[in-house]
Coordinates of C-alpha atoms in Angstrom, one line a residue:
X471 CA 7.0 -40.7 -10.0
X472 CA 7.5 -38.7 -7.1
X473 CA 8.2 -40.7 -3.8
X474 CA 6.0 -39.0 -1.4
X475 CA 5.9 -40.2 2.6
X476 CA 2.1 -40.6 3.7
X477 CA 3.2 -39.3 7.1
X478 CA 6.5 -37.3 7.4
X479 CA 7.5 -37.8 11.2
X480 CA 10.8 -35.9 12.1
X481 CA 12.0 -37.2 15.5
X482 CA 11.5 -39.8 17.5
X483 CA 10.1 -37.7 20.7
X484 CA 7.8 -35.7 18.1
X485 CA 3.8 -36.4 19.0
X486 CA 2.7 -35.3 15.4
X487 CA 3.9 -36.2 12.0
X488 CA 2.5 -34.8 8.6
X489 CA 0.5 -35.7 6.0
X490 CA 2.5 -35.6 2.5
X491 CA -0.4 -35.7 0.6
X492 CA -4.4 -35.1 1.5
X493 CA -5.3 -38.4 3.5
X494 CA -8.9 -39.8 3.8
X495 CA -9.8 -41.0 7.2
X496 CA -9.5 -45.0 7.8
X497 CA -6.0 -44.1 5.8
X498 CA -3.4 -46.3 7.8
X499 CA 0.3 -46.0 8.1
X500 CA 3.4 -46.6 10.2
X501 CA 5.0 -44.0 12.2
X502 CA 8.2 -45.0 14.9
X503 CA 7.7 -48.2 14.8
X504 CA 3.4 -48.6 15.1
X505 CA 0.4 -48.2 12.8
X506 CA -1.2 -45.1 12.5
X507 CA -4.9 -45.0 11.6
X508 CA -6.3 -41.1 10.6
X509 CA -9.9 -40.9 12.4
X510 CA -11.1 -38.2 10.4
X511 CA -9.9 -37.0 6.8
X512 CA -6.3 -34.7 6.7
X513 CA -5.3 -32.1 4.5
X514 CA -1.8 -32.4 2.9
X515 CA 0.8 -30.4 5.3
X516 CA -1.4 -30.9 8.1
X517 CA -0.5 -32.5 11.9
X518 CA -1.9 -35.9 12.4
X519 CA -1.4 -37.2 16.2
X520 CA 1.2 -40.1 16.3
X521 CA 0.1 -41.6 19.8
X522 CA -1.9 -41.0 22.6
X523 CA -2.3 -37.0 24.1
X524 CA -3.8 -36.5 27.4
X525 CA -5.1 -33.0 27.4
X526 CA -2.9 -30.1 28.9
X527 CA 0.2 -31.8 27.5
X528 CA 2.8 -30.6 25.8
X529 CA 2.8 -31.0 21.9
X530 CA 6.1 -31.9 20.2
X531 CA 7.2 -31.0 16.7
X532 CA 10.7 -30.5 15.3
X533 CA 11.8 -31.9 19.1
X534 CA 10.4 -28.9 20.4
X535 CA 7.3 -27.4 22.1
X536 CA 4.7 -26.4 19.7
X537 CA 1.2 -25.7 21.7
X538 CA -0.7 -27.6 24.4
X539 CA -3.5 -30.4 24.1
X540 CA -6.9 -28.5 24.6
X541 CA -8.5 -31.7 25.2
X542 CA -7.5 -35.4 25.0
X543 CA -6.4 -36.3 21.7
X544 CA -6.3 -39.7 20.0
X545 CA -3.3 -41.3 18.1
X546 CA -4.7 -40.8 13.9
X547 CA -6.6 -37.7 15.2
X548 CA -6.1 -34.1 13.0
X549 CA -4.5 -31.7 14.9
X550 CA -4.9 -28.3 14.5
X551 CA -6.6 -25.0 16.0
X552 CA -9.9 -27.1 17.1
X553 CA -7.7 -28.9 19.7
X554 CA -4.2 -27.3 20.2
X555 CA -3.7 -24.4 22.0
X556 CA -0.5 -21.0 22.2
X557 CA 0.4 -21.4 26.1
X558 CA 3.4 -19.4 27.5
X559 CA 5.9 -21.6 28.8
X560 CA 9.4 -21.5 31.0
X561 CA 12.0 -21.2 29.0
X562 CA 16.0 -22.3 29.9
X563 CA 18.4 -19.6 28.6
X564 CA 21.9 -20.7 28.1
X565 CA 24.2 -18.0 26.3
X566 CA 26.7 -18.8 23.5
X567 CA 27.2 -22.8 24.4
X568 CA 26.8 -23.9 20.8
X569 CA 28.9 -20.9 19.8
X570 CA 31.6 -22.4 17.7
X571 CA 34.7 -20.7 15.5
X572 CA 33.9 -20.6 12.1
X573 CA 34.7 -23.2 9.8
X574 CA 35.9 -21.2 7.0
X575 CA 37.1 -23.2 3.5
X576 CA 40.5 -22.3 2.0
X577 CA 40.7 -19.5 0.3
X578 CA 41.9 -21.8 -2.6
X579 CA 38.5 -23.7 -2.5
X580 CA 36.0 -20.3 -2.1
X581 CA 33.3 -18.9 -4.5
X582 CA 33.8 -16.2 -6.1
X583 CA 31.2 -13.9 -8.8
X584 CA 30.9 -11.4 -11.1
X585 CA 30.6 -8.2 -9.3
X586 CA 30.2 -4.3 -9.7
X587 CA 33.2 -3.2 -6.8
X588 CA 32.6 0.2 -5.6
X589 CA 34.7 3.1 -4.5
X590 CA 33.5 2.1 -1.1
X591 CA 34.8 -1.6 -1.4
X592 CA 30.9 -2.7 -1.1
X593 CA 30.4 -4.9 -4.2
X594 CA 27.0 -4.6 -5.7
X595 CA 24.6 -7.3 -7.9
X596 CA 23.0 -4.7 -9.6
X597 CA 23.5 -1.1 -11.0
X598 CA 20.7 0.9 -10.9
X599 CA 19.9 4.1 -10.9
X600 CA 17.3 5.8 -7.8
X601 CA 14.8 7.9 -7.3
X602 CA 14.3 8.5 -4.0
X603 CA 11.4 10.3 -2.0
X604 CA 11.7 12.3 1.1
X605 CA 8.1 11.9 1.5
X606 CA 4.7 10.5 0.3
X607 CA 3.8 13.8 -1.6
X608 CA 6.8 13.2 -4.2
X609 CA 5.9 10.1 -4.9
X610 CA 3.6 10.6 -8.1
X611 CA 6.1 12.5 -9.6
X612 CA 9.3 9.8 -8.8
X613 CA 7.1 7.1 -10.5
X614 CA 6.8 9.3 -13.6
X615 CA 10.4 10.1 -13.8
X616 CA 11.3 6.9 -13.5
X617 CA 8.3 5.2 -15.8
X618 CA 9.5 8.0 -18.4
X619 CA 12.9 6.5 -18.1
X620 CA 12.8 3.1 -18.9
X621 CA 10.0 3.4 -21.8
X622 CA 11.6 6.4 -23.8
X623 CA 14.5 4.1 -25.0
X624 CA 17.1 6.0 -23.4
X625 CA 18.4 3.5 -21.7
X626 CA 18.9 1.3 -24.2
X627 CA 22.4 2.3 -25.4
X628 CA 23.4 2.2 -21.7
X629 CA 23.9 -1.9 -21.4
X630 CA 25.9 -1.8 -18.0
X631 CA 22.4 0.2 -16.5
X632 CA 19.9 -2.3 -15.1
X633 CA 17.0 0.4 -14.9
X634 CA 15.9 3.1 -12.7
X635 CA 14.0 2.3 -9.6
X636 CA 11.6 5.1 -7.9
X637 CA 11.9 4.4 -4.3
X638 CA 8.4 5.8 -2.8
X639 CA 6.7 5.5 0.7
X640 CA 3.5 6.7 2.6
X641 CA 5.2 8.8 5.0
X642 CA 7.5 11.7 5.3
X643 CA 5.3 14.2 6.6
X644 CA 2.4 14.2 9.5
X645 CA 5.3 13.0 12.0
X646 CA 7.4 14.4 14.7
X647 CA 10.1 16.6 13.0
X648 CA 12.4 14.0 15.4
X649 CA 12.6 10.9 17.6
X650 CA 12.5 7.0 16.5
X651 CA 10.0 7.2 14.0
X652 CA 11.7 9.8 11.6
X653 CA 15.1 8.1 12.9
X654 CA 14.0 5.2 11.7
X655 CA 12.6 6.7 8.3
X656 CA 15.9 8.1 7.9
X657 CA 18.1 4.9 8.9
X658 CA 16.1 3.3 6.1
X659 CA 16.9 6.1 3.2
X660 CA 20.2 6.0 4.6
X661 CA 20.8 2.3 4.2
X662 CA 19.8 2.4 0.4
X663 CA 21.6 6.2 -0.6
X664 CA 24.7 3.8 0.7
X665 CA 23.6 0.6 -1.3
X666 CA 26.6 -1.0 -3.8
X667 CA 23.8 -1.5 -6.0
X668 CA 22.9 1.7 -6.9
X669 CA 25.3 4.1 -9.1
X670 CA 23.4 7.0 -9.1
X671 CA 20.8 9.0 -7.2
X672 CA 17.7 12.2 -7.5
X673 CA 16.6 12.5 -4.1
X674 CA 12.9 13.8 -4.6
X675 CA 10.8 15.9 -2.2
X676 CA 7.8 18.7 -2.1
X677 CA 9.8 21.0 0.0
X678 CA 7.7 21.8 3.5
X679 CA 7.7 18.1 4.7
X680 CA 8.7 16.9 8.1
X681 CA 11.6 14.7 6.4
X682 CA 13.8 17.7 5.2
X683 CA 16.1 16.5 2.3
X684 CA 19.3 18.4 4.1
X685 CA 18.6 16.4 7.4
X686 CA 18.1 13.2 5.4
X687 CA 21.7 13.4 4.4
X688 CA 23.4 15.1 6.3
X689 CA 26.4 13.1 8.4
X690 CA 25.9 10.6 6.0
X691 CA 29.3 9.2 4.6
X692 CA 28.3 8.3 0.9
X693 CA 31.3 6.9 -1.2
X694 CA 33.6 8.8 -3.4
X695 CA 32.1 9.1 -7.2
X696 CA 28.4 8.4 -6.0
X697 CA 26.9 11.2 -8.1
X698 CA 23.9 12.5 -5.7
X699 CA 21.3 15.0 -7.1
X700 CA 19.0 16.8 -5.0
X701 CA 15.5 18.7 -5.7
X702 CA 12.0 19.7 -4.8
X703 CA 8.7 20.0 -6.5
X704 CA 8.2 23.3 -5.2
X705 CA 11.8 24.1 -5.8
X706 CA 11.2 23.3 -9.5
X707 CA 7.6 24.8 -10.4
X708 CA 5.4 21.4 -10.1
X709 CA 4.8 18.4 -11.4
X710 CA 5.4 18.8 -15.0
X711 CA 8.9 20.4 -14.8
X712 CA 9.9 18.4 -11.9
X713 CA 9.4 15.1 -14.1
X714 CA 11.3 16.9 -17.2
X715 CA 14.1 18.2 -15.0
X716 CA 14.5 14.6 -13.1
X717 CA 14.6 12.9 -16.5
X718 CA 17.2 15.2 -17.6
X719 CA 19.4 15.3 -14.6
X720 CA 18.7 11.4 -14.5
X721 CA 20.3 11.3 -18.2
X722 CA 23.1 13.2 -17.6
X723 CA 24.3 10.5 -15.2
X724 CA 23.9 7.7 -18.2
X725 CA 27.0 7.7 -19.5
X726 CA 29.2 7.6 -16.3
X727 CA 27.2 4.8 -14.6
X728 CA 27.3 2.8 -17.7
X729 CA 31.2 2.6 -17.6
X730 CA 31.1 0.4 -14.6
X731 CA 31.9 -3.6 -15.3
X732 CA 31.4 -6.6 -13.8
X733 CA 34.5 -8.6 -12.3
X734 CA 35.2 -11.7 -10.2
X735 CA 35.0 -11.0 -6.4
X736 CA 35.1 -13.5 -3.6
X737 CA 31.7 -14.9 -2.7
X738 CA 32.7 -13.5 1.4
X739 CA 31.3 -10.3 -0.5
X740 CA 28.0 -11.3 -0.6
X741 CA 25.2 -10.4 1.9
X742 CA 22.3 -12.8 1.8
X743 CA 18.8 -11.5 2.8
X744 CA 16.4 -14.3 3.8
X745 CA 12.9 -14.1 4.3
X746 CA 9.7 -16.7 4.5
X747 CA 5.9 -15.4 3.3
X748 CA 2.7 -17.3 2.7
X749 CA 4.7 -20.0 5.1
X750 CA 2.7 -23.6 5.6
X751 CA 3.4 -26.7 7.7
X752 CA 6.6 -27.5 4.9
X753 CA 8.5 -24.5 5.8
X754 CA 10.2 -26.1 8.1
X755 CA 10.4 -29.0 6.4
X756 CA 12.1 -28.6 3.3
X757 CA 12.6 -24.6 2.0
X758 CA 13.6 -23.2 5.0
X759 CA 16.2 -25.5 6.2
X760 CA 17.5 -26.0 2.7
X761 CA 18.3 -22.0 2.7
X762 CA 19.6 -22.6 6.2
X763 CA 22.1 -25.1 4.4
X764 CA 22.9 -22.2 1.7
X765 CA 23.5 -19.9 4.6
X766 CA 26.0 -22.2 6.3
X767 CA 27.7 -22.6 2.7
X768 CA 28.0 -19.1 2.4
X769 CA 29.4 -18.4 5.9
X770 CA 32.1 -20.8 5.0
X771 CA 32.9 -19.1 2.3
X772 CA 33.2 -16.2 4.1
X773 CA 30.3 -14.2 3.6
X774 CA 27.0 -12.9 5.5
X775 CA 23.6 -14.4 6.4
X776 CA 21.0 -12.1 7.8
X777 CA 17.4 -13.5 9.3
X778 CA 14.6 -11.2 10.4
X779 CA 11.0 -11.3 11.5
X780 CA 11.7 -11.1 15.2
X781 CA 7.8 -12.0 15.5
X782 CA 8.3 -15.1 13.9
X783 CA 11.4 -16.1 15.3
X784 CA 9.3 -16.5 19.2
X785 CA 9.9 -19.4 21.1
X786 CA 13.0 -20.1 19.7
X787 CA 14.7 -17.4 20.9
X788 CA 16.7 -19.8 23.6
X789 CA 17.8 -21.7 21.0
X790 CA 19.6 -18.7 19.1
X791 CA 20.6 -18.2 22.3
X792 CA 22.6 -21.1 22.8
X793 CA 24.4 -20.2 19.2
X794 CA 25.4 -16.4 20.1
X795 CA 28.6 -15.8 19.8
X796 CA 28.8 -14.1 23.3
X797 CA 26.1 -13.5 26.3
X798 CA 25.6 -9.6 25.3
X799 CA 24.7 -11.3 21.6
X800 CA 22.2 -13.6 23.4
X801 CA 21.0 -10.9 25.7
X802 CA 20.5 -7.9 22.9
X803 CA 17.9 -11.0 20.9
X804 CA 16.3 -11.1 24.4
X805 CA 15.9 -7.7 24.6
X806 CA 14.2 -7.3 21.5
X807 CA 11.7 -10.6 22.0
X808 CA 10.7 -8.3 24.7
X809 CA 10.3 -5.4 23.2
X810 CA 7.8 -7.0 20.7
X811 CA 6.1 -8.7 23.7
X812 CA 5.5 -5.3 25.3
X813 CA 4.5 -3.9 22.0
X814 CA 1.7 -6.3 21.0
X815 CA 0.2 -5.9 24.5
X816 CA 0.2 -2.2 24.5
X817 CA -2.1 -2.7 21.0
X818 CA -4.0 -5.4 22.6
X819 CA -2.4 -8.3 20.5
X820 CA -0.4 -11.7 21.5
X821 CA 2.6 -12.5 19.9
X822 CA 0.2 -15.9 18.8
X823 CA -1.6 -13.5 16.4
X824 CA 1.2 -13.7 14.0
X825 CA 0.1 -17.1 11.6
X826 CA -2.5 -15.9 9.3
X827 CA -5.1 -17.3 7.6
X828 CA -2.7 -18.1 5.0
X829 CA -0.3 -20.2 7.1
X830 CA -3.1 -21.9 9.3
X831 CA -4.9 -23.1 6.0
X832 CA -1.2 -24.5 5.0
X833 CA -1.0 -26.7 8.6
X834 CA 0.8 -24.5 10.6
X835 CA -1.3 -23.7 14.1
X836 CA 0.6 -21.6 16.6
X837 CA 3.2 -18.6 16.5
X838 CA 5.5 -21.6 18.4
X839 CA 5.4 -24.1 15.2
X840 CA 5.8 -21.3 12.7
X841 CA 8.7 -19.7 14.5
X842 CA 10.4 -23.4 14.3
X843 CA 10.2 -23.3 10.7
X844 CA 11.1 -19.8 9.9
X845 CA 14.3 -20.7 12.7
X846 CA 15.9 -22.8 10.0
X847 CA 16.7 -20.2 7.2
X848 CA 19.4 -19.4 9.2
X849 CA 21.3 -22.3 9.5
X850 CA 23.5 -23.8 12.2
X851 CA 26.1 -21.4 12.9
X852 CA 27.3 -19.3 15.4
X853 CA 24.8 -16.4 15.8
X854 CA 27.2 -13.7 15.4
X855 CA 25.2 -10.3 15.9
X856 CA 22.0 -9.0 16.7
X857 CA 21.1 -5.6 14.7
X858 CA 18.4 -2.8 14.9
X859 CA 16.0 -2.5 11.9
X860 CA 17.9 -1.2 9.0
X861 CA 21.3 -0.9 10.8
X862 CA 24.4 -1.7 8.9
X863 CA 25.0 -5.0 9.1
X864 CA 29.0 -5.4 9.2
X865 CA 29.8 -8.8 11.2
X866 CA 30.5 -11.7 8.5
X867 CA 28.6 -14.9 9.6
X868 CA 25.0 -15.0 10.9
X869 CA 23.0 -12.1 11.8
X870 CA 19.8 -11.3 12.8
X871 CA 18.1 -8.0 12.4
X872 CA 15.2 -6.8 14.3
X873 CA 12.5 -6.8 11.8
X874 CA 8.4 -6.9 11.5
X875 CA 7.0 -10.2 9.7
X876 CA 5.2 -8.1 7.1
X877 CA 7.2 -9.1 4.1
X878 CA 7.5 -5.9 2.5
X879 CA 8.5 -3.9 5.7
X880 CA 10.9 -6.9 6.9
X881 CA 12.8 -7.3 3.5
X882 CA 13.1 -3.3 3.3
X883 CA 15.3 -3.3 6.7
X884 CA 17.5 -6.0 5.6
X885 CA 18.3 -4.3 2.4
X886 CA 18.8 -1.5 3.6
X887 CA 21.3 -2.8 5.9
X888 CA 23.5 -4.1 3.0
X889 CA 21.8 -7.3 1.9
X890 CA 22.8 -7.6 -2.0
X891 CA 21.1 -10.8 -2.6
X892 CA 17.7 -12.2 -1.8
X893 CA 15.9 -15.2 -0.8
X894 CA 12.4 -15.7 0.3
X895 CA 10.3 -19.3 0.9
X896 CA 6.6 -19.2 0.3
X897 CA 4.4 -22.5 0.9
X898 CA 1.1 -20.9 0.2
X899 CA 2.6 -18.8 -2.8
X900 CA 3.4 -14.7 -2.3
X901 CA 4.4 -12.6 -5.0
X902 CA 7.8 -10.7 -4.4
X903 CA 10.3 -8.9 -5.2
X904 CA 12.5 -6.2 -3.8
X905 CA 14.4 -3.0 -6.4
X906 CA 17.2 -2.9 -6.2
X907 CA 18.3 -6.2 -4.7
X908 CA 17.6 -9.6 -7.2
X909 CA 14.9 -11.3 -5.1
X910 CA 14.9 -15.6 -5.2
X911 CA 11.6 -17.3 -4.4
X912 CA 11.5 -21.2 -2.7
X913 CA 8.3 -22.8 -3.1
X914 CA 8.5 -25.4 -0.3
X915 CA 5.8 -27.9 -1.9
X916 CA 5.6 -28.9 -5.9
X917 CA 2.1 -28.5 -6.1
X918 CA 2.9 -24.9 -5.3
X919 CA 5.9 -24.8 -7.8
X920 CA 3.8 -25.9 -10.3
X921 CA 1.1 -24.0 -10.0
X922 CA 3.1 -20.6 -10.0
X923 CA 5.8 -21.8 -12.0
X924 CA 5.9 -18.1 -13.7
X925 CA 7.2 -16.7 -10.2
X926 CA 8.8 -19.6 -8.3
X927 CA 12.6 -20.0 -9.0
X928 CA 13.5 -23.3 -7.2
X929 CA 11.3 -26.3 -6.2
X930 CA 12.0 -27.2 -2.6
X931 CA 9.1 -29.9 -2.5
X932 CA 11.9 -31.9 -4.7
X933 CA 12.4 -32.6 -0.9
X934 CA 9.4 -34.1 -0.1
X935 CA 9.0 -36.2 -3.1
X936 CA 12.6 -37.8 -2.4
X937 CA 14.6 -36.7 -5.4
X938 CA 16.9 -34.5 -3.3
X939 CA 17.8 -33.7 0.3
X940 CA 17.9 -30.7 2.3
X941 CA 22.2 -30.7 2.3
X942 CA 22.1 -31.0 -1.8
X943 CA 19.0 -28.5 -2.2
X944 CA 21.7 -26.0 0.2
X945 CA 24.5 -26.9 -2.5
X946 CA 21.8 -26.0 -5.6
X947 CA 20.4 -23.0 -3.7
X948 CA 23.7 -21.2 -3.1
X949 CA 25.3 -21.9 -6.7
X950 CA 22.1 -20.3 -8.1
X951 CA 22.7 -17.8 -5.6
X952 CA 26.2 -16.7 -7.3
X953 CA 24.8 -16.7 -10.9
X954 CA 22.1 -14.2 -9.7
X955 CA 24.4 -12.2 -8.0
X956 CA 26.5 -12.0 -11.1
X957 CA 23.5 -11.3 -13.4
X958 CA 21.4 -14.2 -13.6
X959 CA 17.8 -12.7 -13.7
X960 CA 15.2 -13.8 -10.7
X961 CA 11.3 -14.7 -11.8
X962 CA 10.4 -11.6 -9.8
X963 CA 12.6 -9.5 -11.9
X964 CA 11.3 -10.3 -15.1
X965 CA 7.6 -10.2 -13.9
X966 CA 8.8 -6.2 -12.6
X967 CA 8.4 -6.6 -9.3
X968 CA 10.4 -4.4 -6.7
X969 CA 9.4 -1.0 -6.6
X970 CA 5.7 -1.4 -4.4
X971 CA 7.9 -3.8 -1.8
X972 CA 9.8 -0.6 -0.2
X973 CA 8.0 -0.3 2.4
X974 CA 9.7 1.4 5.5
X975 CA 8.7 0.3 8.9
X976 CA 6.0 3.3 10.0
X977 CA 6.7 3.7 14.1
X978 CA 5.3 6.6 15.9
X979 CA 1.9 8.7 15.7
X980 CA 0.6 9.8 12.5
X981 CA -0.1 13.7 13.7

């Protein structure tokens, strides 16, 4: 039976610990040293008070500030949004003084996987074949190519050809013919026309949009023997003939992309997406920092690491601080913490309106307690750049990329800039996947696991329940990530997920 803590306390200095398991009030347990008694019935994953809280204080979890007592609080009491409160508070900045060299294994003693190396050098996971839309108004007819595709059998004497993936959006058009928000648009289309894991491209539009296909790749340096096909609907006559002519052009390609094999490359080739969804009060707990562990494995190894979500990573931005691996590192995270903060203010927001229902239902209370959980997926070593949104990420190590926290949008930047693998925690239970990248899902609590075992890949409550720790979870996490990245199908990829979750960050008026 699963060995499950009534009350899961994680430092000494912390003023809350949580419930393992739904507790009934008059429950009574030890925590540091004294008895706890819960005053009022506690949801599993919720706060509970450990001592004493006069109200204004600061809250502690994780050793760190998570909110404010909106009114005295009593040691067994529930806290939660009745009685702890978002407050801004001073912050010390200190660049780059837990910046430390990497600690990179032998190359006798690295990873290594089965690989598609391209003309480029990029090694890819998958080999797919795209469809890619210039704008909204192409995007019945890139669906239909690619649906046509993968049920007309075709593919099936093509064994080295994963599928075809129709890559739609809702903009394209309606925009301002330049500036950030087509930049961006384009920095996005960019990132995945460059993408190891694709073999083979139709780039799809109407013909009068905004997004002109000749802009969209223009100065763009795509690698030798990348076979690129171009077209329009109005080009081509309509609908009908533009979904016969993509089919055919798409064929053609068959037998060349097919040619390409797998072989054994160094695991410092891989470039690890994480992301967290439907997070609750375990996130930090056991998922998230048990990808963080996979991350640090990997970036001994040699390879990459990339966290997003710059709305969920606030209030711990001094702490990434500290691991930059030089003050302009520190200073660019800083300069795009505030970017956000000016940007939710100009729409009337706070930067505390990022938990949702979702993640307060699972225990978590402010943006401050969420953003200490989401933290951990990236590890503990040296932050080693700080990216735009969709840029290509080229530093080995750590990186962050300036990203949304809506999933589909975050996960879109980070492939596009060069992420081959994916892996996303969920505590409340989201449904993902991302085309062309191989998408892994954490649950971060068994209940969760078992309850959505047909989408879940690895059980992180295992944590929780005391048959594992977070260092061995790391170990499991990144060997599964190797046999994924040499073939090993994801839960979201059976289930066809991937093609709905590109979803390019939309900045700028809608004219």
């Amino acid at each position: 039976m699963p060995n499950i803590p009534t009350l899961i306390h994680l430092r000494d200095e912390d003023d809350v610990a949580i419930a393992g398991a739904d507790l009934g009030a008059g429950t009574e347990t030890r925590v540091g040293g004294g008895a706890v008694v819960l005053r009022a019935d506690v949801p599993r994953g919720h706060k509970v008070a450990v001592h004493d809280i006069a109200a204004g204080s600061a809250v502690r979890r994780y050793g760190q500030v998570i909110g404010f007592a909106g009114r005295d609080i009593a040691a067994g009491e529930h806290i939660h949004l009745h009685n702890l409160e978002y407050r801004e508070f001073e912050r010390a900045y200190e660049f780059a003084v837990d910046a430390q060299p990497e600690q990179l294994l032998p190359a006798d003693q690295r990873a290594t996987f089965q690989g598609y190396v391209r003309s480029d050098g990029k090694v890819g996971t998958r080999n797919y074949l795209g469809v890619l839309t210039s704008v909204n108004c192409s995007a019945t007819a890139a669906k239909l190519i690619a649906q046509q595709m993968r049920f007309s059998g075709v593919l099936d004497d093509f064994p080295n050809v994963d599928g075809v993936v129709a890559l739609t959006h809702g903009t394209g058009c309606g925009m301002a013919p330049d500036g950030e928000g087509i930049d961006v648009l384009r920095r996005v289309m960019r990132g995945y026309l460059t993408h190891p894991n694709f073999a083979g491209f139709l780039v799809l539009g109407l013909g009068c949009e905004d997004n002109q296909i000749v802009k969209l790749t223009e100065d763009v340096e795509l690698r030798s023997g990348l076979p690129v096909v171009t077209a329009t609907i109005q080009e081509l006559g309509g609908t009908t003939k533009t979904v016969r002519a993509g089919v055919g052009r798409l064929t053609e390609l068959l037998p060349e992309v097919d040619k390409v094999e797998r072989t054994a490359v160094p695991a410092s080739e891989l470039v690890l997406g994480t992301n967290c969804g439907g997070s609750d009060s375990y996130s930090g707990i056991t998922a998230n920092p048990a990808l963080g562990a996979a991350v640090d494995r990997l970036v001994a190894h040699g390879g990459t690491g990339i966290v997003g979500e710059t709305p969920e990573i606030y209030g711990t931005e001094h702490m990434l601080a500290r691991r930059a691996a030089s003050r302009e590192v520190g200073e660019k995270l800083l300069d795009k913490i505030a970017w956000w903060q000016d940007y939710t203010a100009k729409n009337g927001g706070s930067m505390d309106n990022n938990p949702s229902p979702g993640n307060k239902a699972g225990g978590l209370t402010t943006i401050l307690e969420k953003s200490l959980g989401a933290v951990a997926k990236g590890g503990t070593t040296t932050l080693r750049d700080v990216v735009d949104y969709a840029a290509p990420v080229t530093s080995k190590g750590f990186v962050f990329m300036d990203t949304p926290g809506y999933d589909p949008v975050s996960v879109t930047g980070i492939v596009a800039g060069g992420a081959n693998v994916v892996c996303f925690t969920t505590g409340r239970g989201s449904a993902f996947g991302c085309s062309p990248v191989p998408s892994l899902k954490l649950a971060t609590n068994t209940p969760l696991y078992e309850h959505m075992s047909e989408d879940m890949d690895i059980n992180a409550g295992s944590i929780i329940d005391g048959e594992t720790s977070v260092e061995d979870l790391g170990e499991q996490i990144f060997d599964h990530v190797l046999r994924v990245a040499s073939g090993e199908h994801t839960k979201s990829e059976d289930l066809g997920y991937g093609e709905e979750e590109f979803v390019p960050w939309h900045i700028g008026t809608v004219m």
